[in-house]
C-alpha atoms as a printed R data frame, in Angstrom:
    type eleno elety resid chain resno       x       y       z
1   ATOM     1    CA   UNK     A     1  -7.210  -7.982   6.412
2   ATOM     2    CA   UNK     A     2  -4.916 -10.884   5.994
3   ATOM     3    CA   UNK     A     3  -3.938 -12.404   2.820
4   ATOM     4    CA   UNK     A     4  -2.374 -15.741   1.815
5   ATOM     5    CA   UNK     A     5  -1.595 -18.045  -1.298
6   ATOM     6    CA   UNK     A     6  -0.309 -17.460  -4.411
7   ATOM     7    CA   UNK     A     7   1.252 -14.362  -5.676
8   ATOM     8    CA   UNK     A     8  -1.107 -12.143  -8.044
9   ATOM     9    CA   UNK     A     9   0.253 -11.264 -11.223
10  ATOM    10    CA   UNK     A    10  -1.131  -8.064 -13.288
11  ATOM    11    CA   UNK     A    11  -3.244  -9.405 -16.240
12  ATOM    12    CA   UNK     A    12  -3.208 -12.774 -15.084
13  ATOM    13    CA   UNK     A    13  -5.837 -15.195 -13.418
14  ATOM    14    CA   UNK     A    14  -5.198 -16.085  -9.820
15  ATOM    15    CA   UNK     A    15  -6.776 -17.095  -6.462
16  ATOM    16    CA   UNK     A    16  -6.296 -15.595  -3.249
17  ATOM    17    CA   UNK     A    17  -6.865 -16.547   0.535
18  ATOM    18    CA   UNK     A    18  -8.656 -13.579   2.358
19  ATOM    19    CA   UNK     A    19  -9.652 -13.361   5.954
20  ATOM    20    CA   UNK     A    20 -11.354  -9.946   6.625
21  ATOM    21    CA   UNK     A    21 -10.512  -8.640  10.078
22  ATOM    22    CA   UNK     A    22 -12.783  -5.257  10.293
23  ATOM    23    CA   UNK     A    23 -15.825  -3.994   8.782
24  ATOM    24    CA   UNK     A    24 -13.607  -1.406   6.417
25  ATOM    25    CA   UNK     A    25 -12.126  -4.679   4.808
26  ATOM    26    CA   UNK     A    26 -15.458  -6.067   4.000
27  ATOM    27    CA   UNK     A    27 -16.696  -2.645   2.255
28  ATOM    28    CA   UNK     A    28 -13.283  -2.724   0.193
29  ATOM    29    CA   UNK     A    29 -14.171  -6.338  -0.886
30  ATOM    30    CA   UNK     A    30 -17.437  -5.658  -1.907
31  ATOM    31    CA   UNK     A    31 -16.288  -2.929  -4.145
32  ATOM    32    CA   UNK     A    32 -13.568  -5.577  -5.616
33  ATOM    33    CA   UNK     A    33 -15.715  -8.757  -5.979
34  ATOM    34    CA   UNK     A    34 -17.598  -8.989  -9.018
35  ATOM    35    CA   UNK     A    35 -20.302 -11.231 -10.824
36  ATOM    36    CA   UNK     A    36 -18.245 -14.290 -12.885
37  ATOM    37    CA   UNK     A    37 -15.929 -14.356 -10.306
38  ATOM    38    CA   UNK     A    38 -15.225 -17.451  -7.993
39  ATOM    39    CA   UNK     A    39 -15.503 -17.840  -4.334
40  ATOM    40    CA   UNK     A    40 -15.008 -20.721  -2.287
41  ATOM    41    CA   UNK     A    41 -15.791 -20.985   1.510
42  ATOM    42    CA   UNK     A    42 -17.001 -23.034   4.308
43  ATOM    43    CA   UNK     A    43 -20.791 -22.821   5.462
44  ATOM    44    CA   UNK     A    44 -23.642 -25.050   6.683
45  ATOM    45    CA   UNK     A    45 -26.676 -26.282   5.108
46  ATOM    46    CA   UNK     A    46 -29.547 -27.985   6.582
47  ATOM    47    CA   UNK     A    47 -29.737 -31.739   5.303
48  ATOM    48    CA   UNK     A    48 -32.686 -34.125   5.624
49  ATOM    49    CA   UNK     A    49 -31.716 -37.779   6.364
50  ATOM    50    CA   UNK     A    50 -34.319 -40.636   6.438
51  ATOM    51    CA   UNK     A    51 -34.270 -43.978   8.454
52  ATOM    52    CA   UNK     A    52 -34.812 -46.921   6.785
53  ATOM    53    CA   UNK     A    53 -36.609 -48.618   9.438
54  ATOM    54    CA   UNK     A    54 -38.884 -45.778  10.636
55  ATOM    55    CA   UNK     A    55 -39.281 -44.122   7.092
56  ATOM    56    CA   UNK     A    56 -39.151 -40.955   9.437
57  ATOM    57    CA   UNK     A    57 -37.178 -37.876   8.185
58  ATOM    58    CA   UNK     A    58 -35.148 -35.898  10.343
59  ATOM    59    CA   UNK     A    59 -32.891 -32.998   9.646
60  ATOM    60    CA   UNK     A    60 -29.537 -31.465  10.781
61  ATOM    61    CA   UNK     A    61 -27.191 -28.868   9.879
62  ATOM    62    CA   UNK     A    62 -23.632 -30.018   8.303
63  ATOM    63    CA   UNK     A    63 -20.561 -28.129   7.244
64  ATOM    64    CA   UNK     A    64 -19.600 -28.353   3.377
65  ATOM    65    CA   UNK     A    65 -17.224 -26.491   1.261
66  ATOM    66    CA   UNK     A    66 -19.174 -24.594  -1.325
67  ATOM    67    CA   UNK     A    67 -17.422 -22.907  -4.595
68  ATOM    68    CA   UNK     A    68 -19.607 -20.788  -6.501
69  ATOM    69    CA   UNK     A    69 -19.519 -18.503  -9.822
70  ATOM    70    CA   UNK     A    70 -21.113 -15.454  -8.791
71  ATOM    71    CA   UNK     A    71 -24.023 -13.997 -10.176
72  ATOM    72    CA   UNK     A    72 -25.023 -11.373  -7.892
73  ATOM    73    CA   UNK     A    73 -23.177  -9.535  -4.843
74  ATOM    74    CA   UNK     A    74 -24.960  -7.494  -2.050
75  ATOM    75    CA   UNK     A    75 -23.529  -5.725   1.153
76  ATOM    76    CA   UNK     A    76 -25.598  -5.473   4.627
77  ATOM    77    CA   UNK     A    77 -24.261  -2.333   6.041
78  ATOM    78    CA   UNK     A    78 -25.926  -2.986   9.416
79  ATOM    79    CA   UNK     A    79 -24.111  -6.235   9.961
80  ATOM    80    CA   UNK     A    80 -21.317  -5.776   7.783
81  ATOM    81    CA   UNK     A    81 -21.823  -8.985   5.696
82  ATOM    82    CA   UNK     A    82 -21.297  -9.425   2.046
83  ATOM    83    CA   UNK     A    83 -23.656 -11.853   0.352
84  ATOM    84    CA   UNK     A    84 -22.304 -13.590  -2.675
85  ATOM    85    CA   UNK     A    85 -24.931 -15.779  -4.594
86  ATOM    86    CA   UNK     A    86 -24.224 -17.821  -7.761
87  ATOM    87    CA   UNK     A    87 -24.106 -21.192  -9.136
88  ATOM    88    CA   UNK     A    88 -22.207 -24.126  -7.550
89  ATOM    89    CA   UNK     A    89 -19.119 -25.356  -9.967
90  ATOM    90    CA   UNK     A    90 -17.780 -28.563  -7.729
91  ATOM    91    CA   UNK     A    91 -19.995 -31.117  -6.094
92  ATOM    92    CA   UNK     A    92 -19.689 -32.769  -2.705
93  ATOM    93    CA   UNK     A    93 -22.190 -35.486  -1.127
94  ATOM    94    CA   UNK     A    94 -24.443 -32.936  -0.106
95  ATOM    95    CA   UNK     A    95 -24.653 -30.268  -3.066
96  ATOM    96    CA   UNK     A    96 -24.954 -30.948  -6.639
97  ATOM    97    CA   UNK     A    97 -23.114 -28.768  -9.196
98  ATOM    98    CA   UNK     A    98 -25.156 -26.056 -11.058
99  ATOM    99    CA   UNK     A    99 -27.379 -25.582  -8.265
100 ATOM   100    CA   UNK     A   100 -27.719 -21.914  -6.641
101 ATOM   101    CA   UNK     A   101 -26.491 -21.204  -3.457
102 ATOM   102    CA   UNK     A   102 -25.772 -18.227  -1.664
103 ATOM   103    CA   UNK     A   103 -22.355 -17.520   0.969
104 ATOM   104    CA   UNK     A   104 -22.188 -15.184   3.485
105 ATOM   105    CA   UNK     A   105 -18.816 -13.407   3.907
106 ATOM   106    CA   UNK     A   106 -17.762 -11.694   7.103
107 ATOM   107    CA   UNK     A   107 -15.019 -11.072   9.661
108 ATOM   108    CA   UNK     A   108 -12.497 -13.429  11.023
109 ATOM   109    CA   UNK     A   109 -14.072 -16.018   8.128
110 ATOM   110    CA   UNK     A   110 -11.637 -17.155   5.592
111 ATOM   111    CA   UNK     A   111 -12.343 -17.603   1.957
112 ATOM   112    CA   UNK     A   112 -11.110 -17.795  -1.418
113 ATOM   113    CA   UNK     A   113 -11.370 -15.270  -4.398
114 ATOM   114    CA   UNK     A   114 -10.690 -16.486  -8.023
115 ATOM   115    CA   UNK     A   115 -10.336 -13.999 -10.902
116 ATOM   116    CA   UNK     A   116  -9.997 -14.526 -14.706
117 ATOM   117    CA   UNK     A   117  -7.950 -11.503 -14.719
118 ATOM   118    CA   UNK     A   118  -6.233  -9.519 -11.826
119 ATOM   119    CA   UNK     A   119  -5.511  -6.145 -12.988
120 ATOM   120    CA   UNK     A   120  -2.777  -3.712 -11.370
121 ATOM   121    CA   UNK     A   121  -5.484  -1.662  -9.570
122 ATOM   122    CA   UNK     A   122  -7.321  -4.577  -8.242
123 ATOM   123    CA   UNK     A   123  -4.197  -5.917  -6.604
124 ATOM   124    CA   UNK     A   124  -3.102  -2.376  -5.236
125 ATOM   125    CA   UNK     A   125  -6.175  -2.080  -3.843
126 ATOM   126    CA   UNK     A   126  -5.971  -5.266  -2.064
127 ATOM   127    CA   UNK     A   127  -2.329  -4.889  -1.020
128 ATOM   128    CA   UNK     A   128  -3.406  -1.542   0.607
129 ATOM   129    CA   UNK     A   129  -6.417  -3.340   2.333
130 ATOM   130    CA   UNK     A   130  -3.862  -5.884   3.927
131 ATOM   131    CA   UNK     A   131  -2.123  -3.093   5.396
132 ATOM   132    CA   UNK     A   132  -4.770  -0.767   6.841
133 ATOM   133    CA   UNK     A   133  -4.109  -2.527  10.569
134 ATOM   134    CA   UNK     A   134  -0.442  -1.712  10.408
135 ATOM   135    CA   UNK     A   135   0.114   0.612   7.678
136 ATOM   136    CA   UNK     A   136   3.994   0.657   6.610
137 ATOM   137    CA   UNK     A   137   5.792   3.973   5.707
138 ATOM   138    CA   UNK     A   138   8.841   2.831   5.311
139 ATOM   139    CA   UNK     A   139  10.690  -0.259   3.859
140 ATOM   140    CA   UNK     A   140  14.352  -0.871   4.892
141 ATOM   141    CA   UNK     A   141  17.061  -2.921   3.172
142 ATOM   142    CA   UNK     A   142  19.835  -3.417   5.838
143 ATOM   143    CA   UNK     A   143  22.996  -4.533   4.252
144 ATOM   144    CA   UNK     A   144  26.316  -6.300   5.425
145 ATOM   145    CA   UNK     A   145  28.913  -8.079   3.476
146 ATOM   146    CA   UNK     A   146  27.525 -11.485   4.532
147 ATOM   147    CA   UNK     A   147  23.699 -10.895   4.853
148 ATOM   148    CA   UNK     A   148  21.107  -8.498   4.242
149 ATOM   149    CA   UNK     A   149  17.564  -7.742   6.009
150 ATOM   150    CA   UNK     A   150  14.211  -6.396   4.674
151 ATOM   151    CA   UNK     A   151  12.319  -5.181   7.106
152 ATOM   152    CA   UNK     A   152   8.790  -2.866   7.266
153 ATOM   153    CA   UNK     A   153   8.267   0.057   9.729
154 ATOM   154    CA   UNK     A   154   4.522   1.234  10.493
155 ATOM   155    CA   UNK     A   155   3.565   4.526  10.273
156 ATOM   156    CA   UNK     A   156   4.402   5.590  13.938
157 ATOM   157    CA   UNK     A   157   7.728   3.403  14.147
158 ATOM   158    CA   UNK     A   158   5.972   1.456  16.596
159 ATOM   159    CA   UNK     A   159   6.029  -1.852  14.994
160 ATOM   160    CA   UNK     A   160   9.017  -3.371  12.775
161 ATOM   161    CA   UNK     A   161   8.257  -6.534  10.761
162 ATOM   162    CA   UNK     A   162  11.265  -8.859   9.772
163 ATOM   163    CA   UNK     A   163  10.140  -9.976   5.950
164 ATOM   164    CA   UNK     A   164  13.214 -11.750   4.906
165 ATOM   165    CA   UNK     A   165  17.175 -12.665   5.588
166 ATOM   166    CA   UNK     A   166  19.040 -13.148   2.395
167 ATOM   167    CA   UNK     A   167  22.578 -14.552   2.679
168 ATOM   168    CA   UNK     A   168  25.398 -13.578   0.687
169 ATOM   169    CA   UNK     A   169  27.442 -16.869   0.206
170 ATOM   170    CA   UNK     A   170  31.154 -16.954  -0.546
171 ATOM   171    CA   UNK     A   171  32.142 -18.746  -3.446
172 ATOM   172    CA   UNK     A   172  35.708 -18.809  -2.295
173 ATOM   173    CA   UNK     A   173  37.701 -18.034   0.936
174 ATOM   174    CA   UNK     A   174  37.999 -14.442  -0.084
175 ATOM   175    CA   UNK     A   175  35.436 -13.880  -2.460
176 ATOM   176    CA   UNK     A   176  31.582 -13.186  -2.534
177 ATOM   177    CA   UNK     A   177  29.075 -13.922  -5.332
178 ATOM   178    CA   UNK     A   178  27.560 -10.628  -5.423
179 ATOM   179    CA   UNK     A   179  25.887 -11.008  -8.448
180 ATOM   180    CA   UNK     A   180  23.782 -14.026  -6.995
181 ATOM   181    CA   UNK     A   181  23.409 -12.077  -3.869
182 ATOM   182    CA   UNK     A   182  21.833  -9.019  -5.284
183 ATOM   183    CA   UNK     A   183  19.724 -11.170  -7.419
184 ATOM   184    CA   UNK     A   184  18.233 -12.739  -4.589
185 ATOM   185    CA   UNK     A   185  17.925  -9.446  -2.844
186 ATOM   186    CA   UNK     A   186  16.040  -7.901  -5.752
187 ATOM   187    CA   UNK     A   187  13.604 -10.852  -5.807
188 ATOM   188    CA   UNK     A   188  12.793 -10.203  -2.037
189 ATOM   189    CA   UNK     A   189  12.519  -6.453  -2.569
190 ATOM   190    CA   UNK     A   190   9.680  -7.060  -5.442
191 ATOM   191    CA   UNK     A   191   8.159  -9.736  -3.190
192 ATOM   192    CA   UNK     A   192   7.921  -7.693   0.189
193 ATOM   193    CA   UNK     A   193   8.027  -3.745  -0.758
194 ATOM   194    CA   UNK     A   194   5.249  -2.454  -2.937
195 ATOM   195    CA   UNK     A   195   6.240   1.121  -3.260
196 ATOM   196    CA   UNK     A   196   2.762   1.948  -5.004
197 ATOM   197    CA   UNK     A   197   2.039   1.121  -1.209
198 ATOM   198    CA   UNK     A   198   5.076   1.824   0.664
199 ATOM   199    CA   UNK     A   199   6.226   5.334  -0.203
200 ATOM   200    CA   UNK     A   200   9.907   5.095   0.873
201 ATOM   201    CA   UNK     A   201  12.742   2.904   0.953
202 ATOM   202    CA   UNK     A   202  16.173   3.451   2.915
203 ATOM   203    CA   UNK     A   203  19.300   1.106   1.900
204 ATOM   204    CA   UNK     A   204  21.400   1.159   4.771
205 ATOM   205    CA   UNK     A   205  25.100  -0.128   5.538
206 ATOM   206    CA   UNK     A   206  28.134   1.233   6.948
207 ATOM   207    CA   UNK     A   207  29.748  -0.062   3.506
208 ATOM   208    CA   UNK     A   208  29.926   0.857   0.198
209 ATOM   209    CA   UNK     A   209  27.758  -2.166  -0.638
210 ATOM   210    CA   UNK     A   210  24.318   0.089  -0.088
211 ATOM   211    CA   UNK     A   211  25.297   2.129  -3.379
212 ATOM   212    CA   UNK     A   212  26.243  -0.870  -5.501
213 ATOM   213    CA   UNK     A   213  22.939  -2.607  -4.827
214 ATOM   214    CA   UNK     A   214  21.013   0.598  -5.433
215 ATOM   215    CA   UNK     A   215  22.413   0.949  -8.809
216 ATOM   216    CA   UNK     A   216  21.679  -2.880  -9.239
217 ATOM   217    CA   UNK     A   217  18.312  -2.513  -8.397
218 ATOM   218    CA   UNK     A   218  17.843   0.698 -10.689
219 ATOM   219    CA   UNK     A   219  19.545  -1.157 -13.722
220 ATOM   220    CA   UNK     A   220  17.246  -4.453 -13.200
221 ATOM   221    CA   UNK     A   221  14.291  -2.113 -12.750
222 ATOM   222    CA   UNK     A   222  14.932  -0.413 -16.108
223 ATOM   223    CA   UNK     A   223  16.147  -3.883 -18.086
224 ATOM   224    CA   UNK     A   224  12.679  -5.714 -16.806
225 ATOM   225    CA   UNK     A   225  10.637  -2.365 -17.311
226 ATOM   226    CA   UNK     A   226   9.298  -2.353 -13.612
227 ATOM   227    CA   UNK     A   227   7.659   0.964 -13.534
228 ATOM   228    CA   UNK     A   228   6.832   1.484  -9.964
229 ATOM   229    CA   UNK     A   229  10.457   1.168  -9.207
230 ATOM   230    CA   UNK     A   230  11.675   3.823 -11.757
231 ATOM   231    CA   UNK     A   231   9.022   5.872 -11.384
232 ATOM   232    CA   UNK     A   232   9.910   6.056  -7.694
233 ATOM   233    CA   UNK     A   233  13.836   6.436  -8.026
234 ATOM   234    CA   UNK     A   234  13.871   9.389  -5.595
235 ATOM   235    CA   UNK     A   235  12.123   7.853  -2.946
236 ATOM   236    CA   UNK     A   236  14.780   4.999  -2.703
237 ATOM   237    CA   UNK     A   237  17.341   6.781  -0.093
238 ATOM   238    CA   UNK     A   238  20.642   5.656   1.372
239 ATOM   239    CA   UNK     A   239  21.770   5.963   4.871
240 ATOM   240    CA   UNK     A   240  25.235   5.280   6.623
241 ATOM   241    CA   UNK     A   241  24.228   3.142   9.384
242 ATOM   242    CA   UNK     A   242  24.019  -0.810  10.305
243 ATOM   243    CA   UNK     A   243  21.282  -0.791  12.885
244 ATOM   244    CA   UNK     A   244  17.405  -0.094  13.016
245 ATOM   245    CA   UNK     A   245  17.984   2.565  16.262
246 ATOM   246    CA   UNK     A   246  20.272   4.957  13.962
247 ATOM   247    CA   UNK     A   247  18.182   4.221  10.819
248 ATOM   248    CA   UNK     A   248  14.910   5.615  12.411
249 ATOM   249    CA   UNK     A   249  16.592   8.635  13.923
250 ATOM   250    CA   UNK     A   250  18.661   9.673  11.196
251 ATOM   251    CA   UNK     A   251  17.609  13.200   9.692
252 ATOM   252    CA   UNK     A   252  16.802  11.971   6.041
253 ATOM   253    CA   UNK     A   253  14.271   9.686   7.561
254 ATOM   254    CA   UNK     A   254  12.460  11.465  10.021
255 ATOM   255    CA   UNK     A   255  12.282  14.426   7.511
256 ATOM   256    CA   UNK     A   256  10.278  12.149   4.983
257 ATOM   257    CA   UNK     A   257   8.099  10.525   7.552
258 ATOM   258    CA   UNK     A   258   7.107  14.165   8.711
259 ATOM   259    CA   UNK     A   259   6.350  15.197   5.163
260 ATOM   260    CA   UNK     A   260   3.982  12.243   4.454
261 ATOM   261    CA   UNK     A   261   2.167  12.825   7.671
262 ATOM   262    CA   UNK     A   262   1.645  16.752   6.791
263 ATOM   263    CA   UNK     A   263   0.537  15.706   3.224
264 ATOM   264    CA   UNK     A   264  -2.037  13.282   4.639
265 ATOM   265    CA   UNK     A   265  -3.387  15.880   7.221
266 ATOM   266    CA   UNK     A   266  -3.427  18.376   4.454
267 ATOM   267    CA   UNK     A   267  -5.911  15.785   2.310
268 ATOM   268    CA   UNK     A   268  -7.934  15.093   5.206
269 ATOM   269    CA   UNK     A   269  -8.571  18.717   5.812
270 ATOM   270    CA   UNK     A   270  -9.307  19.247   2.140
271 ATOM   271    CA   UNK     A   271 -12.193  16.636   2.576
272 ATOM   272    CA   UNK     A   272 -13.087  17.420   6.061
273 ATOM   273    CA   UNK     A   273 -12.384  20.927   6.531
274 ATOM   274    CA   UNK     A   274 -12.381  22.518   3.289
275 ATOM   275    CA   UNK     A   275 -12.589  26.037   4.153
276 ATOM   276    CA   UNK     A   276  -9.415  25.591   6.234
277 ATOM   277    CA   UNK     A   277  -7.204  24.956   3.173
278 ATOM   278    CA   UNK     A   278  -6.273  26.492  -0.096
279 ATOM   279    CA   UNK     A   279  -4.303  25.471  -2.999
280 ATOM   280    CA   UNK     A   280  -3.008  27.096  -6.243
281 ATOM   281    CA   UNK     A   281  -0.644  30.027  -6.691
282 ATOM   282    CA   UNK     A   282  -3.356  32.734  -6.484
283 ATOM   283    CA   UNK     A   283  -5.260  31.294  -3.597
284 ATOM   284    CA   UNK     A   284  -2.017  30.931  -1.624
285 ATOM   285    CA   UNK     A   285  -0.872  34.416  -2.330
286 ATOM   286    CA   UNK     A   286  -4.038  35.815  -1.098
287 ATOM   287    CA   UNK     A   287  -4.063  34.039   1.943
288 ATOM   288    CA   UNK     A   288  -0.603  35.373   2.635
289 ATOM   289    CA   UNK     A   289  -1.909  38.815   2.106
290 ATOM   290    CA   UNK     A   290  -4.561  37.917   4.800
291 ATOM   291    CA   UNK     A   291  -1.494  36.447   7.124
292 ATOM   292    CA   UNK     A   292  -3.479  33.574   7.406
293 ATOM   293    CA   UNK     A   293  -0.967  30.860   6.540
294 ATOM   294    CA   UNK     A   294  -0.248  28.664   9.009
295 ATOM   295    CA   UNK     A   295   1.773  26.078   6.998
296 ATOM   296    CA   UNK     A   296   3.073  26.654   3.478
297 ATOM   297    CA   UNK     A   297   3.492  23.173   1.758
298 ATOM   298    CA   UNK     A   298   5.596  23.624  -1.487
299 ATOM   299    CA   UNK     A   299   7.504  21.397  -3.900
300 ATOM   300    CA   UNK     A   300  11.165  21.552  -4.004
301 ATOM   301    CA   UNK     A   301  10.602  21.528  -7.867
302 ATOM   302    CA   UNK     A   302   8.803  24.998  -7.682
303 ATOM   303    CA   UNK     A   303  11.761  26.287  -5.636
304 ATOM   304    CA   UNK     A   304  14.475  24.789  -8.174
305 ATOM   305    CA   UNK     A   305  12.400  25.868 -11.379
306 ATOM   306    CA   UNK     A   306  14.330  26.471 -14.522
307 ATOM   307    CA   UNK     A   307  12.689  29.662 -14.671
308 ATOM   308    CA   UNK     A   308  14.499  32.061 -12.996
309 ATOM   309    CA   UNK     A   309  11.440  34.604 -12.725
310 ATOM   310    CA   UNK     A   310   9.324  31.626 -11.518
311 ATOM   311    CA   UNK     A   311  12.032  30.407  -9.086
312 ATOM   312    CA   UNK     A   312  12.602  34.133  -7.392
313 ATOM   313    CA   UNK     A   313   8.801  34.247  -6.972
314 ATOM   314    CA   UNK     A   314   8.007  31.107  -5.187
315 ATOM   315    CA   UNK     A   315  11.530  31.565  -3.037
316 ATOM   316    CA   UNK     A   316   9.920  35.179  -1.904
317 ATOM   317    CA   UNK     A   317   6.900  33.586  -0.898
318 ATOM   318    CA   UNK     A   318   8.557  31.155   1.082
319 ATOM   319    CA   UNK     A   319  10.823  33.558   2.817
320 ATOM   320    CA   UNK     A   320   7.710  36.055   3.334
321 ATOM   321    CA   UNK     A   321   5.789  33.260   5.129
322 ATOM   322    CA   UNK     A   322   8.763  32.425   7.161
323 ATOM   323    CA   UNK     A   323   8.941  36.080   8.057
324 ATOM   324    CA   UNK     A   324   5.149  36.111   9.264
325 ATOM   325    CA   UNK     A   325   5.552  33.331  11.335
326 ATOM   326    CA   UNK     A   326   4.500  30.374   9.142
327 ATOM   327    CA   UNK     A   327   6.042  26.894   8.876
328 ATOM   328    CA   UNK     A   328   7.426  25.829   5.452
329 ATOM   329    CA   UNK     A   329   7.266  22.098   4.298
330 ATOM   330    CA   UNK     A   330   9.018  21.136   1.357
331 ATOM   331    CA   UNK     A   331   8.583  17.830  -0.561
332 ATOM   332    CA   UNK     A   332   9.199  16.312  -3.872
333 ATOM   333    CA   UNK     A   333   6.830  15.665  -6.585
334 ATOM   334    CA   UNK     A   334   6.883  12.353  -5.917
335 ATOM   335    CA   UNK     A   335   5.874  12.814  -2.303
336 ATOM   336    CA   UNK     A   336   3.210  14.746  -3.624
337 ATOM   337    CA   UNK     A   337   1.838  12.364  -6.176
338 ATOM   338    CA   UNK     A   338   1.656   9.417  -3.479
339 ATOM   339    CA   UNK     A   339  -1.072  11.501  -1.759
340 ATOM   340    CA   UNK     A   340  -2.244  14.437  -3.675
341 ATOM   341    CA   UNK     A   341  -4.138  13.771  -6.878
342 ATOM   342    CA   UNK     A   342  -3.388  17.260  -8.622
343 ATOM   343    CA   UNK     A   343  -0.474  19.592  -9.447
344 ATOM   344    CA   UNK     A   344  -0.545  22.098  -6.970
345 ATOM   345    CA   UNK     A   345   1.384  24.249  -4.146
346 ATOM   346    CA   UNK     A   346  -0.678  24.656  -1.116
347 ATOM   347    CA   UNK     A   347  -1.114  26.042   2.627
348 ATOM   348    CA   UNK     A   348  -3.190  25.493   5.507
349 ATOM   349    CA   UNK     A   349  -5.618  28.409   5.742
350 ATOM   350    CA   UNK     A   350  -7.524  29.141   8.973
351 ATOM   351    CA   UNK     A   351  -9.744  31.839   7.770
352 ATOM   352    CA   UNK     A   352 -10.188  33.004  11.125
353 ATOM   353    CA   UNK     A   353  -6.927  34.768  11.105
354 ATOM   354    CA   UNK     A   354  -7.962  36.668   8.206
């Protein structure tokens, strides 16, 4: 779906303009729209006219803008239409305030949604929906001394969206105002990169300016208590490149994209082919005894455990799986938490191999 209008702020009222682009968007919106929300959209109404000379009545359909406070929401699954019913709160020459009307929300049709309070979960769901047609797996901040660019890369690296260019204006012939430059870049980072949705960010530069900005980013996130940045520190990485081609082919970037896809594949199998997977230490060890592990997914935190006995245990399991031809995918707890709901180590488990 497409979103435009004001920036929604958690725990504040707000209005957003929405254009659903496919049936899945409407299903997502059906679960988001609630009674007492306000919806504004263009629709048609049948209006009767009378002629003064003949006193005969005629009717025609006219286009009107309706704004209603919702009292009921229905979803027509067969035709993918949301029907919202409620009282009009504004008037025009054809419709009086306080009258009941129904609006149909459908694909390719713009409408405005107003809530008295947008919580963080609502905003996250809406942003995820806006990225469904071209889900972004990577945010890039490409930095040079005179400017920085913010770009978003989709999950197959087939589409790169340029979001903003931030200039580093010089305050004198040989001096630049890095503080103002970093502050402007920080504002754009928050505007375009939502790390609740986009799993990784790469700060790229041939110069040390990337290290300086990463330190500034984390310091400002801590000072302003921006939790979604603080808890994703390990997913903000740096590479020593100054062009997109080299960034996307860097080992750091290719590895993290691979991990994300493997985790998503695992979760899909949990949902659709649950007898092909297992998770939890005992189940994984039993799968290994049956020589049934095709891919072992294990967190780096388990392999770096402070408990020496546990560290040896998981390192041994990793080695044994490799020796029997299994593939190993290591990932961080942060990566796991973005995809998986529980604290597990897991593997693909094809029972036909047992």
